[in-house]
GROMACS .gro file of C-alpha atoms in nm:
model
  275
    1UNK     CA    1   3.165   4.635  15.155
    2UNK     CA    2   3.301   4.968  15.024
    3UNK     CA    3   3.006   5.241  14.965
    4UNK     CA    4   3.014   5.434  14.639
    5UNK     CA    5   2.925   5.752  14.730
    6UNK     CA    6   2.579   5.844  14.562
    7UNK     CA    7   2.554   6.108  14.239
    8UNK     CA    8   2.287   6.363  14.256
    9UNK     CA    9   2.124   6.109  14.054
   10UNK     CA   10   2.159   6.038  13.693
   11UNK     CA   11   2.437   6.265  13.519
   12UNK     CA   12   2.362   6.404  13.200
   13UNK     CA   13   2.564   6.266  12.871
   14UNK     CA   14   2.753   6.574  12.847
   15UNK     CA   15   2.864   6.858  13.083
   16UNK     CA   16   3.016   7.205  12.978
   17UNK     CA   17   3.369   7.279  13.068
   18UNK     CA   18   3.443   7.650  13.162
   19UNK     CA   19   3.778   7.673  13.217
   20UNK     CA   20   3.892   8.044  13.120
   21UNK     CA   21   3.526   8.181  13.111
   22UNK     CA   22   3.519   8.438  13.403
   23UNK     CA   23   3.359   8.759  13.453
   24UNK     CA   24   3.035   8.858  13.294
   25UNK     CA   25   3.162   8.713  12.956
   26UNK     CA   26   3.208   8.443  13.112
   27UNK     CA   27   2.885   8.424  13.318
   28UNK     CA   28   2.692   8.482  13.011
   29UNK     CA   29   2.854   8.172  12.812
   30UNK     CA   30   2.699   8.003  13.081
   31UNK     CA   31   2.432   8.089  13.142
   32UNK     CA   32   2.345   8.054  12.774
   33UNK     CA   33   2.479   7.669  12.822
   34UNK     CA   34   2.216   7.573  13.057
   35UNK     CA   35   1.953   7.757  12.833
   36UNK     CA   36   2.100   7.579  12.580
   37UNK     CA   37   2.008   7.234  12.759
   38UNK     CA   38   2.327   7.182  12.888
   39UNK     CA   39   2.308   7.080  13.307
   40UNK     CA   40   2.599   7.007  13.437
   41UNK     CA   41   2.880   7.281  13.457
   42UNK     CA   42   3.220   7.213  13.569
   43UNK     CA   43   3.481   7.435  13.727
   44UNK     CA   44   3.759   7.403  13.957
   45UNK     CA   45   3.840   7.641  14.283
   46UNK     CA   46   4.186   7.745  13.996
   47UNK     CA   47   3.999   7.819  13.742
   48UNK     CA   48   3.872   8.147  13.963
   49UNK     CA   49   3.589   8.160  13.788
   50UNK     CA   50   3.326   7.976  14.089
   51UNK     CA   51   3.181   8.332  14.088
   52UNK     CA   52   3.064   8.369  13.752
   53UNK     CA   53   2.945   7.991  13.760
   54UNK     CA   54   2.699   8.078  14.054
   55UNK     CA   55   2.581   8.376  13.880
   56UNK     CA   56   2.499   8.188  13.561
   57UNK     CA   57   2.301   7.945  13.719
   58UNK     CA   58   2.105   8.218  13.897
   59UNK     CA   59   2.056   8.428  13.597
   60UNK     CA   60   2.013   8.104  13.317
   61UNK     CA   61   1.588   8.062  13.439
   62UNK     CA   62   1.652   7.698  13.475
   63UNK     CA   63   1.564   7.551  13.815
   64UNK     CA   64   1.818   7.510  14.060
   65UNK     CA   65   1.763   7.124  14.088
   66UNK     CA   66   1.794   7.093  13.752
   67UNK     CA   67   2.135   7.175  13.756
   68UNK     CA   68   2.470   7.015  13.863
   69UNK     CA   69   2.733   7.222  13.972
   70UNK     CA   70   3.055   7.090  14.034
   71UNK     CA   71   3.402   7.209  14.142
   72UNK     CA   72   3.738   7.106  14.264
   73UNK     CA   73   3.974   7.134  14.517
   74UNK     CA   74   4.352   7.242  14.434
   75UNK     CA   75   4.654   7.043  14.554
   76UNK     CA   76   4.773   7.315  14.799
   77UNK     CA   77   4.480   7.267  15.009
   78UNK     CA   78   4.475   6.836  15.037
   79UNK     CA   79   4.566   6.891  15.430
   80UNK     CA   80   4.208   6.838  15.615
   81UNK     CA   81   4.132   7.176  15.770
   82UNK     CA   82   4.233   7.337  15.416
   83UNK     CA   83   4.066   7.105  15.206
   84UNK     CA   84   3.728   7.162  15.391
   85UNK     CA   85   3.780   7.570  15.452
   86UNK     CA   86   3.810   7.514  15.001
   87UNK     CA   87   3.491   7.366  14.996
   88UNK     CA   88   3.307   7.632  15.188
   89UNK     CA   89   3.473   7.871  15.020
   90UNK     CA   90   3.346   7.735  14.726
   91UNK     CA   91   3.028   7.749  14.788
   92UNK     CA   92   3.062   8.094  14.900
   93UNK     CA   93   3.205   8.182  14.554
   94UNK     CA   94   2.892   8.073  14.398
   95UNK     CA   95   2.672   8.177  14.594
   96UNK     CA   96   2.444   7.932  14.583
   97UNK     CA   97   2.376   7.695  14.902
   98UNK     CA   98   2.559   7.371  14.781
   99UNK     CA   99   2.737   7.222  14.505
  100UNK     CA  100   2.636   6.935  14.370
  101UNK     CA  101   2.967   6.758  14.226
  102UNK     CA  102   3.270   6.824  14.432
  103UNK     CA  103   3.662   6.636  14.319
  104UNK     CA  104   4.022   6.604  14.409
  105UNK     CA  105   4.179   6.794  14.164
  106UNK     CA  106   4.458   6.583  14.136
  107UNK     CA  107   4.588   6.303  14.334
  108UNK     CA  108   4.946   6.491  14.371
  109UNK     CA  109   5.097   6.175  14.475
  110UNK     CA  110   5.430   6.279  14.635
  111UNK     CA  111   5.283   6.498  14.825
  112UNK     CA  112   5.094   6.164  14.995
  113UNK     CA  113   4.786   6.384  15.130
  114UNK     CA  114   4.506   6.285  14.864
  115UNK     CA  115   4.332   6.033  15.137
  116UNK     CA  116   4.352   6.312  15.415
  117UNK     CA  117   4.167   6.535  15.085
  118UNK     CA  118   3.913   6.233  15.051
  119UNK     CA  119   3.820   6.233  15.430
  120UNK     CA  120   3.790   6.625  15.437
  121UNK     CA  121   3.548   6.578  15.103
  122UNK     CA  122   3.318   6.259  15.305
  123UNK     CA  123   3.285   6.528  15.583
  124UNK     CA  124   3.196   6.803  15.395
  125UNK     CA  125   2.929   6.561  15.223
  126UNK     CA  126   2.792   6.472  15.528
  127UNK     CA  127   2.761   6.842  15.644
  128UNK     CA  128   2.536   6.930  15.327
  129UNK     CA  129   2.834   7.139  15.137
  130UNK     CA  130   2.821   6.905  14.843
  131UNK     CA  131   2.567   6.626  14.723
  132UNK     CA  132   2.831   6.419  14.606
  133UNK     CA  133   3.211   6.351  14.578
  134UNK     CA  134   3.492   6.235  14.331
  135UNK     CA  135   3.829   6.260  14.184
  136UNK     CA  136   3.985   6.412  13.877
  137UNK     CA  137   4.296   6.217  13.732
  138UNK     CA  138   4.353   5.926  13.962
  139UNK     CA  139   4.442   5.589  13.846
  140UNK     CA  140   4.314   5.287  13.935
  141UNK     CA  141   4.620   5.262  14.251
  142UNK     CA  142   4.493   5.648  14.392
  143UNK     CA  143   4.096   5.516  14.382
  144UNK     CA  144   4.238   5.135  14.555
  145UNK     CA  145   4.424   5.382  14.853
  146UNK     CA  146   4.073   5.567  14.890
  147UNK     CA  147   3.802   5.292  14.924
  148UNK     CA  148   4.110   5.078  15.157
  149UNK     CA  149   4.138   5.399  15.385
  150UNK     CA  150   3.764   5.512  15.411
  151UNK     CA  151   3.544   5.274  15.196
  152UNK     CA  152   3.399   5.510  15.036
  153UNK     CA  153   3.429   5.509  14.619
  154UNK     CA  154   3.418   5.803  14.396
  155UNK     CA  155   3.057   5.863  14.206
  156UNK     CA  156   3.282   6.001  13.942
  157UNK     CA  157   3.660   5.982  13.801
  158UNK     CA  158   3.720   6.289  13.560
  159UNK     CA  159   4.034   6.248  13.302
  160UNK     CA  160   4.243   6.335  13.009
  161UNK     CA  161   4.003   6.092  12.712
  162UNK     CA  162   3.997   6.152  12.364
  163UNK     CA  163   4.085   5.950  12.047
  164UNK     CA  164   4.431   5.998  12.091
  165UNK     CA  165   4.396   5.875  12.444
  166UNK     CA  166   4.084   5.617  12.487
  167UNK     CA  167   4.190   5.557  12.831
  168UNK     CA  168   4.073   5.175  12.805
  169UNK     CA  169   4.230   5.055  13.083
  170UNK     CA  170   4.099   5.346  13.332
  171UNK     CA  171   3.757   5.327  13.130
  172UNK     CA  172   3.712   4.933  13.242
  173UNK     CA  173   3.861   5.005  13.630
  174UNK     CA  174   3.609   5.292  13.631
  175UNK     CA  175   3.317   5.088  13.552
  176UNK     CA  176   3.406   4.778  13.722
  177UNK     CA  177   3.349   4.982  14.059
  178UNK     CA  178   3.047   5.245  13.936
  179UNK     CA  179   3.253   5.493  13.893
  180UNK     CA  180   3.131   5.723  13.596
  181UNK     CA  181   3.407   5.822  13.417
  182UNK     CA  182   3.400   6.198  13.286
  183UNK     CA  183   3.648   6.358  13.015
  184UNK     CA  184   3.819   6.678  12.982
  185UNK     CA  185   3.987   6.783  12.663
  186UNK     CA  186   3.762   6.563  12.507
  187UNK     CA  187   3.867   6.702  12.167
  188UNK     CA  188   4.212   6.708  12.236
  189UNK     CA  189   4.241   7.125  12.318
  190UNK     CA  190   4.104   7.217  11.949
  191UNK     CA  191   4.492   7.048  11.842
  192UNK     CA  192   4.580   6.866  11.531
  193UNK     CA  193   4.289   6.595  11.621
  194UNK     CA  194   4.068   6.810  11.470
  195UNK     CA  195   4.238   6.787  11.115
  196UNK     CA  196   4.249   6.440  11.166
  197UNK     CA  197   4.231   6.304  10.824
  198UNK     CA  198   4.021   5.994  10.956
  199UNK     CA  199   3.805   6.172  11.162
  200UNK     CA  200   3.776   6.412  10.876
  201UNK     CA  201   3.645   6.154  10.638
  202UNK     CA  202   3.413   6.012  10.925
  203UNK     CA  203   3.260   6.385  10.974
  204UNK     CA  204   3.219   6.393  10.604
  205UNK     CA  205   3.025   6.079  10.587
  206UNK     CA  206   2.754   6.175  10.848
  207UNK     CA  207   2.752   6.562  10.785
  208UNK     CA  208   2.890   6.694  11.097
  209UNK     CA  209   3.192   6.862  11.200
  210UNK     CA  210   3.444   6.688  11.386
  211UNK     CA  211   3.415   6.750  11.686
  212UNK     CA  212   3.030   6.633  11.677
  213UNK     CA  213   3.214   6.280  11.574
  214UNK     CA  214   3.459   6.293  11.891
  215UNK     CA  215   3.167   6.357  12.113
  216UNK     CA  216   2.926   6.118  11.976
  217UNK     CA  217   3.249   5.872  12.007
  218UNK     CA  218   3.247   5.928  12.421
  219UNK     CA  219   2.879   5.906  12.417
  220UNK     CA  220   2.928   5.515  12.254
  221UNK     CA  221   3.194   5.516  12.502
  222UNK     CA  222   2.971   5.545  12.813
  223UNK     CA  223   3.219   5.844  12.899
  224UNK     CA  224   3.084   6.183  12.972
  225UNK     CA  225   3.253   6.433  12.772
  226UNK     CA  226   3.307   6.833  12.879
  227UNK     CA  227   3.325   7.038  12.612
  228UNK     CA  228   3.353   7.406  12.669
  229UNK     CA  229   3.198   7.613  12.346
  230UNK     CA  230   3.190   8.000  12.348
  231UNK     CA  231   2.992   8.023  12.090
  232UNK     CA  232   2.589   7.959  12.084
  233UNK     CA  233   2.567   7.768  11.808
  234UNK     CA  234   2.873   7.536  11.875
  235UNK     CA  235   2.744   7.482  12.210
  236UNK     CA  236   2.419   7.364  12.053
  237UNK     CA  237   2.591   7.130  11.769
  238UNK     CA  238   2.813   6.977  12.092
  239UNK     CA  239   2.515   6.889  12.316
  240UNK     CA  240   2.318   6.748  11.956
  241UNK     CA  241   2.663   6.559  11.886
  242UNK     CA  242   2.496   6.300  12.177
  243UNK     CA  243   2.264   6.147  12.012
  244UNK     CA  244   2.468   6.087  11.659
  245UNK     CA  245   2.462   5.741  11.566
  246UNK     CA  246   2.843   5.592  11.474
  247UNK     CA  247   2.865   5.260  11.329
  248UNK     CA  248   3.045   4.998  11.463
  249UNK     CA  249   3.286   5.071  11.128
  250UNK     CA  250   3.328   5.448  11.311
  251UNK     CA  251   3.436   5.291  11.650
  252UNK     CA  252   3.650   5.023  11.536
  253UNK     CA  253   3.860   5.288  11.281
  254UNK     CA  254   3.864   5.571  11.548
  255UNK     CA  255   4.012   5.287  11.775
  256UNK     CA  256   4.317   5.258  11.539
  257UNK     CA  257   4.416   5.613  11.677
  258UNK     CA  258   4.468   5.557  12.004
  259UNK     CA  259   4.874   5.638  12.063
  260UNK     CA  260   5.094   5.502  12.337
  261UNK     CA  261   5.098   5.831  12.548
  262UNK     CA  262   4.836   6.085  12.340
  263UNK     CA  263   4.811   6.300  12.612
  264UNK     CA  264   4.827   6.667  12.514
  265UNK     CA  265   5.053   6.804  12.758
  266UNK     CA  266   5.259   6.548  12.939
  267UNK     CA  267   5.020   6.528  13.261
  268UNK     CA  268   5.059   6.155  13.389
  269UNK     CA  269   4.884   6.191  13.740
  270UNK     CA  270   5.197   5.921  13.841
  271UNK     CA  271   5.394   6.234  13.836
  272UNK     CA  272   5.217   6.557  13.745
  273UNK     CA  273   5.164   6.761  14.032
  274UNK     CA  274   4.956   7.099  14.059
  275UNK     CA  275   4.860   7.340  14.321
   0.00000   0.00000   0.00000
């Protein structure tokens, strides 16, 4: 029976994304996150910023353990040796003496080297690197090649999901194997989604901005949205946005904006490939 490899128990509701915060700017935002309530951070070996996510969590006063850390490995370094020399080095980055959260990236499927990636991440989990492992943008054929070649299942599956893009199908593939299913760009990249005219009148009719709407949305969802918020008291109306109450009115209207292909930049992980 396939094993689905464990969390580092329960995940939070929401994480904060920190793509683009680096340096002591950057290690501030964050640090003010976690003192903010937020506890899970994500960041990515490219978004050379592992550093300054490392010193946040040192600096923030919240407990180590309190805190999930996770990262990801690029698709230049899916061959075995590489893909486990990344993880160290990402721990190095930080700092700190594990990460808790580690994922693929991207499957990079023509490549044909995300399975060696996965058996180079169950390693590096079972030499105390990382608590636990996933994937970022595989569909439902990536997570099948996986579990067939190692039996192990991602604890977590992290995509493209917004209004725009509900991701139903992945959302239902996710859950029917306990995989938790984790969004970035939850509000679309700040686009036109958030002059949505029926999101707008939703907003208006519980008092809230927006993007409070779009986050409580992935909450009803079961998806675990990661917002990234510069500013203190965004970051506080984001992690708030949780526990917002839609109707069943809300859901079934913000359902009627779901578009064929609403992804924001083209990145089908059928075909999108980065390194």
């Amino acid at each position: 029976m396939p094993e689905t490899t464990p969390t580092t128990g329960p995940l939070p509701r929401i994480g904060f994304g920190t793509a683009a915060l680096k340096g002591r700017h950057g290690a501030e935002t964050i640090a003010e996150a976690l003192r903010t309530g937020y506890r899970l951070i994500d960041s990515a070996f490219n978004y050379e910023n592992e550093g300054a996510v490392g010193a946040a969590v040192r600096s923030s006063g919240v407990p180590r353990d309190e805190v999930i850390v996770t990262s990801k490995l690029p698709g230049r370094h899916h061959a075995h040796a590489a893909a486990l020399e990344s993880v160290e080095e990402s721990v190095y980055r930080t700092g700190l003496d594990h990460l808790d959260l580690y994922l693929i990236h991207w499957p990079n499927p023509s490549q044909e080297r995300y399975v060696e990636a996965w058996e180079a991440l169950i390693e590096a989990r079972e030499r105390g690197l990382v608590r636990a492992i996933g994937v970022s943008n595989f569909l439902p054929e990536h997570i099948d090649r996986l579990v067939e070649a190692t039996g192990v299942t991602p604890a977590v599956n992290q995509v493209e999901l917004h209004p725009y893009f509900p991701q139903d199908e992945q959302r239902a593939y996710d859950a029917s194997r306990g995989i938790v299913t984790e969004a970035w760009s939850p509000i679309g990249r700040a686009n036109e989604m958030l002059r949505d005219p029926l999101l707008t009148r939703i907003a208006e009719g519980h008092g809230v901005s927006v993007a409070e709407v779009i986050l409580a949305w992935h909450a009803r969802l079961g998806v675990l949205p990661l917002p990234k918020a510069t500013a203190s008291e965004r970051q506080r109306q984001n992690l708030a946005a949780i526990d917002l109450e839609l109707t069943d009115a809300d859901v079934e209207a913000i359902a009627s904006l779901a578009r064929p292909d609403g992804r924001t930049h083209d990145q089908d992980p059928a075909v999108y490939e980065e390194f």
